[in-house]
PDB file of C-alpha atoms in Angstrom:
ATOM      1  CA  ALA T  28     128.812  99.138  62.523  1.00  0.00           C
ATOM      2  CA  LEU T  29     130.754 100.758  65.362  1.00  0.00           C
ATOM      3  CA  PRO T  30     134.048  98.887  64.789  1.00  0.00           C
ATOM      4  CA  ILE T  31     133.916  99.551  61.053  1.00  0.00           C
ATOM      5  CA  LEU T  32     133.135 103.240  61.504  1.00  0.00           C
ATOM      6  CA  GLY T  33     135.810 103.505  64.183  1.00  0.00           C
ATOM      7  CA  TYR T  34     138.354 101.984  61.856  1.00  0.00           C
ATOM      8  CA  LEU T  35     137.388 104.267  58.967  1.00  0.00           C
ATOM      9  CA  VAL T  36     137.545 107.419  61.088  1.00  0.00           C
ATOM     10  CA  SER T  37     140.941 106.431  62.526  1.00  0.00           C
ATOM     11  CA  HIS T  38     142.291 105.559  59.050  1.00  0.00           C
ATOM     12  CA  PRO T  39     141.340 108.472  56.755  1.00  0.00           C
ATOM     13  CA  SER T  40     143.204 106.922  53.825  1.00  0.00           C
ATOM     14  CA  ASP T  41     140.748 103.998  53.821  1.00  0.00           C
ATOM     15  CA  LEU T  42     137.767 106.282  54.467  1.00  0.00           C
ATOM     16  CA  PHE T  43     138.128 108.146  51.178  1.00  0.00           C
ATOM     17  CA  THR T  44     138.258 105.055  49.015  1.00  0.00           C
ATOM     18  CA  PRO T  45     135.105 104.018  47.107  1.00  0.00           C
ATOM     19  CA  ARG T  46     134.593 101.086  49.520  1.00  0.00           C
ATOM     20  CA  GLY T  47     135.263 103.332  52.557  1.00  0.00           C
ATOM     21  CA  ILE T  48     132.733 105.919  51.404  1.00  0.00           C
ATOM     22  CA  GLU T  49     130.196 103.164  50.711  1.00  0.00           C
ATOM     23  CA  LEU T  50     130.671 101.683  54.190  1.00  0.00           C
ATOM     24  CA  PHE T  51     130.519 105.114  55.839  1.00  0.00           C
ATOM     25  CA  VAL T  52     127.335 106.065  53.959  1.00  0.00           C
ATOM     26  CA  MET T  53     125.754 102.686  54.789  1.00  0.00           C
ATOM     27  CA  PHE T  54     126.791 102.320  58.445  1.00  0.00           C
ATOM     28  CA  GLY T  55     126.847 106.009  59.481  1.00  0.00           C
ATOM     29  CA  PRO T  56     123.074 106.581  59.382  1.00  0.00           C
ATOM     30  CA  ALA T  57     122.460 103.081  60.794  1.00  0.00           C
ATOM     31  CA  MET T  58     124.749 103.862  63.723  1.00  0.00           C
ATOM     32  CA  LEU T  59     123.097 107.230  64.282  1.00  0.00           C
ATOM     33  CA  PHE T  60     119.675 105.594  64.153  1.00  0.00           C
ATOM     34  CA  SER T  61     120.823 102.940  66.655  1.00  0.00           C
ATOM     35  CA  VAL T  62     122.071 105.551  69.132  1.00  0.00           C
ATOM     36  CA  VAL T  63     118.852 107.569  68.829  1.00  0.00           C
ATOM     37  CA  PHE T  64     116.719 104.418  69.067  1.00  0.00           C
ATOM     38  CA  LEU T  65     118.565 103.179  72.177  1.00  0.00           C
ATOM     39  CA  GLU T  66     118.036 106.512  73.921  1.00  0.00           C
ATOM     40  CA  PHE T  67     114.376 106.561  72.860  1.00  0.00           C
ATOM     41  CA  ASN T  68     113.987 102.983  74.121  1.00  0.00           C
ATOM     42  CA  LYS T  69     115.563 103.908  77.466  1.00  0.00           C
ATOM     43  CA  ILE T  70     113.272 106.917  77.924  1.00  0.00           C
ATOM     44  CA  THR T  71     110.228 104.881  76.854  1.00  0.00           C
ATOM     45  CA  ASN T  72     111.035 102.100  79.344  1.00  0.00           C
ATOM     46  CA  GLN T  73     111.451 104.643  82.145  1.00  0.00           C
ATOM     47  CA  ARG T  74     108.104 106.209  81.276  1.00  0.00           C
ATOM     48  CA  ILE T  75     106.399 102.814  81.152  1.00  0.00           C
ATOM     49  CA  ALA T  76     107.822 101.982  84.596  1.00  0.00           C
ATOM     50  CA  THR T  77     106.567 105.317  85.959  1.00  0.00           C
ATOM     51  CA  LEU T  78     103.106 104.821  84.460  1.00  0.00           C
ATOM     52  CA  THR T  79     102.929 101.265  85.782  1.00  0.00           C
ATOM     53  CA  SER T  80     103.817 102.460  89.267  1.00  0.00           C
ATOM     54  CA  GLU T  81     101.262 105.281  89.078  1.00  0.00           C
ATOM     55  CA  ARG T  82      98.578 102.866  87.824  1.00  0.00           C
ATOM     56  CA  GLU T  83      99.232 100.503  90.735  1.00  0.00           C
ATOM     57  CA  ALA T  84      98.967 103.420  93.160  1.00  0.00           C
ATOM     58  CA  MET T  85      95.689 104.542  91.557  1.00  0.00           C
ATOM     59  CA  GLU T  86      94.293 101.006  91.706  1.00  0.00           C
ATOM     60  CA  ALA T  87      95.159 100.834  95.411  1.00  0.00           C
ATOM     61  CA  LEU T  88      93.394 104.169  95.976  1.00  0.00           C
ATOM     62  CA  ALA T  89      90.362 102.972  94.040  1.00  0.00           C
ATOM     63  CA  ILE T  90      89.806  99.903  96.240  1.00  0.00           C
ATOM     64  CA  HIS T  91      90.796 101.262  99.672  1.00  0.00           C
ATOM     65  CA  ASP T  92      89.004 103.706 101.918  1.00  0.00           C
ATOM     66  CA  PRO T  93      91.312 106.697 102.360  1.00  0.00           C
ATOM     67  CA  LEU T  94      90.113 107.351 105.906  1.00  0.00           C
ATOM     68  CA  THR T  95      90.417 103.889 107.455  1.00  0.00           C
ATOM     69  CA  GLN T  96      92.933 102.319 105.034  1.00  0.00           C
ATOM     70  CA  VAL T  97      90.797  99.161 104.763  1.00  0.00           C
ATOM     71  CA  TYR T  98      89.014  97.990 101.604  1.00  0.00           C
ATOM     72  CA  ASN T  99      86.134 100.114 100.421  1.00  0.00           C
ATOM     73  CA  ARG T 100      82.903  98.721  99.008  1.00  0.00           C
ATOM     74  CA  ARG T 101      84.285  98.593  95.461  1.00  0.00           C
ATOM     75  CA  GLY T 102      87.412  96.784  96.633  1.00  0.00           C
ATOM     76  CA  ILE T 103      85.645  94.108  98.649  1.00  0.00           C
ATOM     77  CA  GLU T 104      83.085  93.531  95.886  1.00  0.00           C
ATOM     78  CA  ARG T 105      85.921  93.091  93.398  1.00  0.00           C
ATOM     79  CA  ILE T 106      87.378  90.375  95.625  1.00  0.00           C
ATOM     80  CA  LEU T 107      84.066  88.672  96.421  1.00  0.00           C
ATOM     81  CA  PHE T 108      82.985  88.498  92.785  1.00  0.00           C
ATOM     82  CA  SER T 109      86.365  87.613  91.317  1.00  0.00           C
ATOM     83  CA  PRO T 110      86.780  84.135  89.819  1.00  0.00           C
ATOM     84  CA  THR T 111      89.697  83.469  92.181  1.00  0.00           C
ATOM     85  CA  PHE T 112      87.657  84.014  95.355  1.00  0.00           C
ATOM     86  CA  ASN T 113      87.073  80.584  96.861  1.00  0.00           C
ATOM     87  CA  GLN T 114      83.342  80.533  97.573  1.00  0.00           C
ATOM     88  CA  THR T 115      83.480  76.834  98.367  1.00  0.00           C
ATOM     89  CA  ALA T 116      85.634  77.518 101.419  1.00  0.00           C
ATOM     90  CA  ASN T 117      82.511  78.365 103.438  1.00  0.00           C
ATOM     91  CA  PRO T 118      82.988  82.136 103.686  1.00  0.00           C
ATOM     92  CA  GLY T 119      81.375  83.913 106.587  1.00  0.00           C
ATOM     93  CA  LEU T 120      80.199  87.520 106.468  1.00  0.00           C
ATOM     94  CA  ILE T 121      79.843  89.940 109.351  1.00  0.00           C
ATOM     95  CA  LEU T 122      78.113  93.217 108.586  1.00  0.00           C
ATOM     96  CA  PHE T 123      77.853  95.804 111.348  1.00  0.00           C
ATOM     97  CA  ASP T 124      77.354  99.493 111.845  1.00  0.00           C
ATOM     98  CA  LEU T 125      78.114 101.853 114.709  1.00  0.00           C
ATOM     99  CA  ASP T 126      75.068 102.692 116.796  1.00  0.00           C
ATOM    100  CA  HIS T 127      74.267 106.380 117.222  1.00  0.00           C
ATOM    101  CA  PHE T 128      77.148 107.438 114.979  1.00  0.00           C
ATOM    102  CA  LYS T 129      75.221 110.463 113.689  1.00  0.00           C
ATOM    103  CA  GLN T 130      75.063 111.746 117.261  1.00  0.00           C
ATOM    104  CA  ILE T 131      78.866 111.546 117.510  1.00  0.00           C
ATOM    105  CA  ASN T 132      79.240 113.639 114.354  1.00  0.00           C
ATOM    106  CA  ASP T 133      76.550 116.104 115.464  1.00  0.00           C
ATOM    107  CA  ARG T 134      77.875 116.481 119.003  1.00  0.00           C
ATOM    108  CA  TYR T 135      81.648 116.301 118.562  1.00  0.00           C
ATOM    109  CA  GLY T 136      82.139 117.114 114.873  1.00  0.00           C
ATOM    110  CA  HIS T 137      83.133 115.158 111.806  1.00  0.00           C
ATOM    111  CA  ASP T 138      86.837 115.102 112.687  1.00  0.00           C
ATOM    112  CA  THR T 139      85.994 113.183 115.849  1.00  0.00           C
ATOM    113  CA  GLY T 140      83.669 110.926 113.852  1.00  0.00           C
ATOM    114  CA  ASP T 141      86.546 110.214 111.475  1.00  0.00           C
ATOM    115  CA  ARG T 142      88.824 109.279 114.391  1.00  0.00           C
ATOM    116  CA  VAL T 143      86.128 106.927 115.713  1.00  0.00           C
ATOM    117  CA  LEU T 144      85.886 105.191 112.318  1.00  0.00           C
ATOM    118  CA  GLN T 145      89.672 104.885 112.154  1.00  0.00           C
ATOM    119  CA  ALA T 146      89.856 103.438 115.674  1.00  0.00           C
ATOM    120  CA  VAL T 147      87.093 100.904 114.985  1.00  0.00           C
ATOM    121  CA  ALA T 148      88.763  99.794 111.758  1.00  0.00           C
ATOM    122  CA  GLN T 149      92.113  99.501 113.517  1.00  0.00           C
ATOM    123  CA  ARG T 150      90.670  97.449 116.386  1.00  0.00           C
ATOM    124  CA  CYS T 151      88.934  95.100 113.983  1.00  0.00           C
ATOM    125  CA  GLN T 152      92.014  94.740 111.802  1.00  0.00           C
ATOM    126  CA  HIS T 153      94.179  93.834 114.810  1.00  0.00           C
ATOM    127  CA  SER T 154      91.639  91.276 116.028  1.00  0.00           C
ATOM    128  CA  LEU T 155      91.214  89.460 112.723  1.00  0.00           C
ATOM    129  CA  ARG T 156      93.485  86.975 111.006  1.00  0.00           C
ATOM    130  CA  GLN T 157      95.671  88.257 108.203  1.00  0.00           C
ATOM    131  CA  ALA T 158      93.634  86.298 105.630  1.00  0.00           C
ATOM    132  CA  ASP T 159      90.342  87.860 106.802  1.00  0.00           C
ATOM    133  CA  LEU T 160      89.059  90.836 104.837  1.00  0.00           C
ATOM    134  CA  LEU T 161      87.779  94.040 106.398  1.00  0.00           C
ATOM    135  CA  ALA T 162      85.999  96.724 104.396  1.00  0.00           C
ATOM    136  CA  ARG T 163      84.219  99.957 105.073  1.00  0.00           C
ATOM    137  CA  TRP T 164      80.896  99.145 103.459  1.00  0.00           C
ATOM    138  CA  GLY T 165      79.272 102.545 103.884  1.00  0.00           C
ATOM    139  CA  GLY T 166      79.398 105.586 106.160  1.00  0.00           C
ATOM    140  CA  GLU T 167      79.662 103.798 109.508  1.00  0.00           C
ATOM    141  CA  GLU T 168      79.082 100.280 108.201  1.00  0.00           C
ATOM    142  CA  PHE T 169      81.804  97.653 108.031  1.00  0.00           C
ATOM    143  CA  LEU T 170      81.893  94.244 106.347  1.00  0.00           C
ATOM    144  CA  ILE T 171      84.174  91.400 107.351  1.00  0.00           C
ATOM    145  CA  VAL T 172      84.759  88.338 105.180  1.00  0.00           C
ATOM    146  CA  ILE T 173      86.177  85.310 106.965  1.00  0.00           C
ATOM    147  CA  GLN T 174      87.079  82.236 104.945  1.00  0.00           C
ATOM    148  CA  ASP T 175      86.426  78.659 106.023  1.00  0.00           C
ATOM    149  CA  ILE T 176      84.742  79.171 109.378  1.00  0.00           C
ATOM    150  CA  PRO T 177      81.847  77.376 111.073  1.00  0.00           C
ATOM    151  CA  GLU T 178      78.730  79.434 111.706  1.00  0.00           C
ATOM    152  CA  ASP T 179      78.912  79.198 115.502  1.00  0.00           C
ATOM    153  CA  VAL T 180      82.516  80.424 115.497  1.00  0.00           C
ATOM    154  CA  LEU T 181      81.509  83.297 113.221  1.00  0.00           C
ATOM    155  CA  PHE T 182      78.930  84.440 115.764  1.00  0.00           C
ATOM    156  CA  GLY T 183      81.604  84.279 118.472  1.00  0.00           C
ATOM    157  CA  ILE T 184      83.943  86.453 116.422  1.00  0.00           C
ATOM    158  CA  ALA T 185      81.184  88.986 115.772  1.00  0.00           C
ATOM    159  CA  GLU T 186      80.330  89.128 119.469  1.00  0.00           C
ATOM    160  CA  GLY T 187      84.015  89.454 120.377  1.00  0.00           C
ATOM    161  CA  LEU T 188      84.404  92.406 118.030  1.00  0.00           C
ATOM    162  CA  ARG T 189      81.245  94.022 119.381  1.00  0.00           C
ATOM    163  CA  THR T 190      82.547  93.660 122.913  1.00  0.00           C
ATOM    164  CA  LEU T 191      86.001  94.967 121.975  1.00  0.00           C
ATOM    165  CA  ILE T 192      84.514  98.071 120.380  1.00  0.00           C
ATOM    166  CA  ALA T 193      81.895  98.692 123.091  1.00  0.00           C
ATOM    167  CA  GLN T 194      84.014  98.092 126.205  1.00  0.00           C
ATOM    168  CA  HIS T 195      86.994 100.229 125.298  1.00  0.00           C
ATOM    169  CA  PRO T 196      86.022 103.876 124.861  1.00  0.00           C
ATOM    170  CA  ILE T 197      87.556 105.843 122.042  1.00  0.00           C
ATOM    171  CA  GLY T 198      89.067 109.043 123.368  1.00  0.00           C
TER     172      GLY T 198
END
């Protein structure tokens, strides 16, 4: 349509012929519709990209603990109960909580308690393999999922984490 309309506009003698008027009336609105549709399509695609990005950010917030940045209970359950989670790979679970955590909050305040939770999560995350999963299960409870590991090694990992947390005070 664009070349024909361009030709007709640049050659007014052909534009005002019966065939020229017919072509202009037929292709003019089609060209206008195409321009409007292309702009609408561009804006729609930009909005879809924005919404997709926002949805991904919301999904990440929904499955991660905002304080410790590890999975939350909902996130780890989604992984554990998903069809793609390999339950035949002998997964090991470590569930632990922080002893006397209420006393930390009562004595030093909740901001200090938050820093303790963050430090514990960070220490665990640095000690585990990248494929291992760490989640904040509840207030001061953490869950670790380790794939394909013998039971005796799992106990060693749990003890190593306990020692790491207990022997290095959190300021």
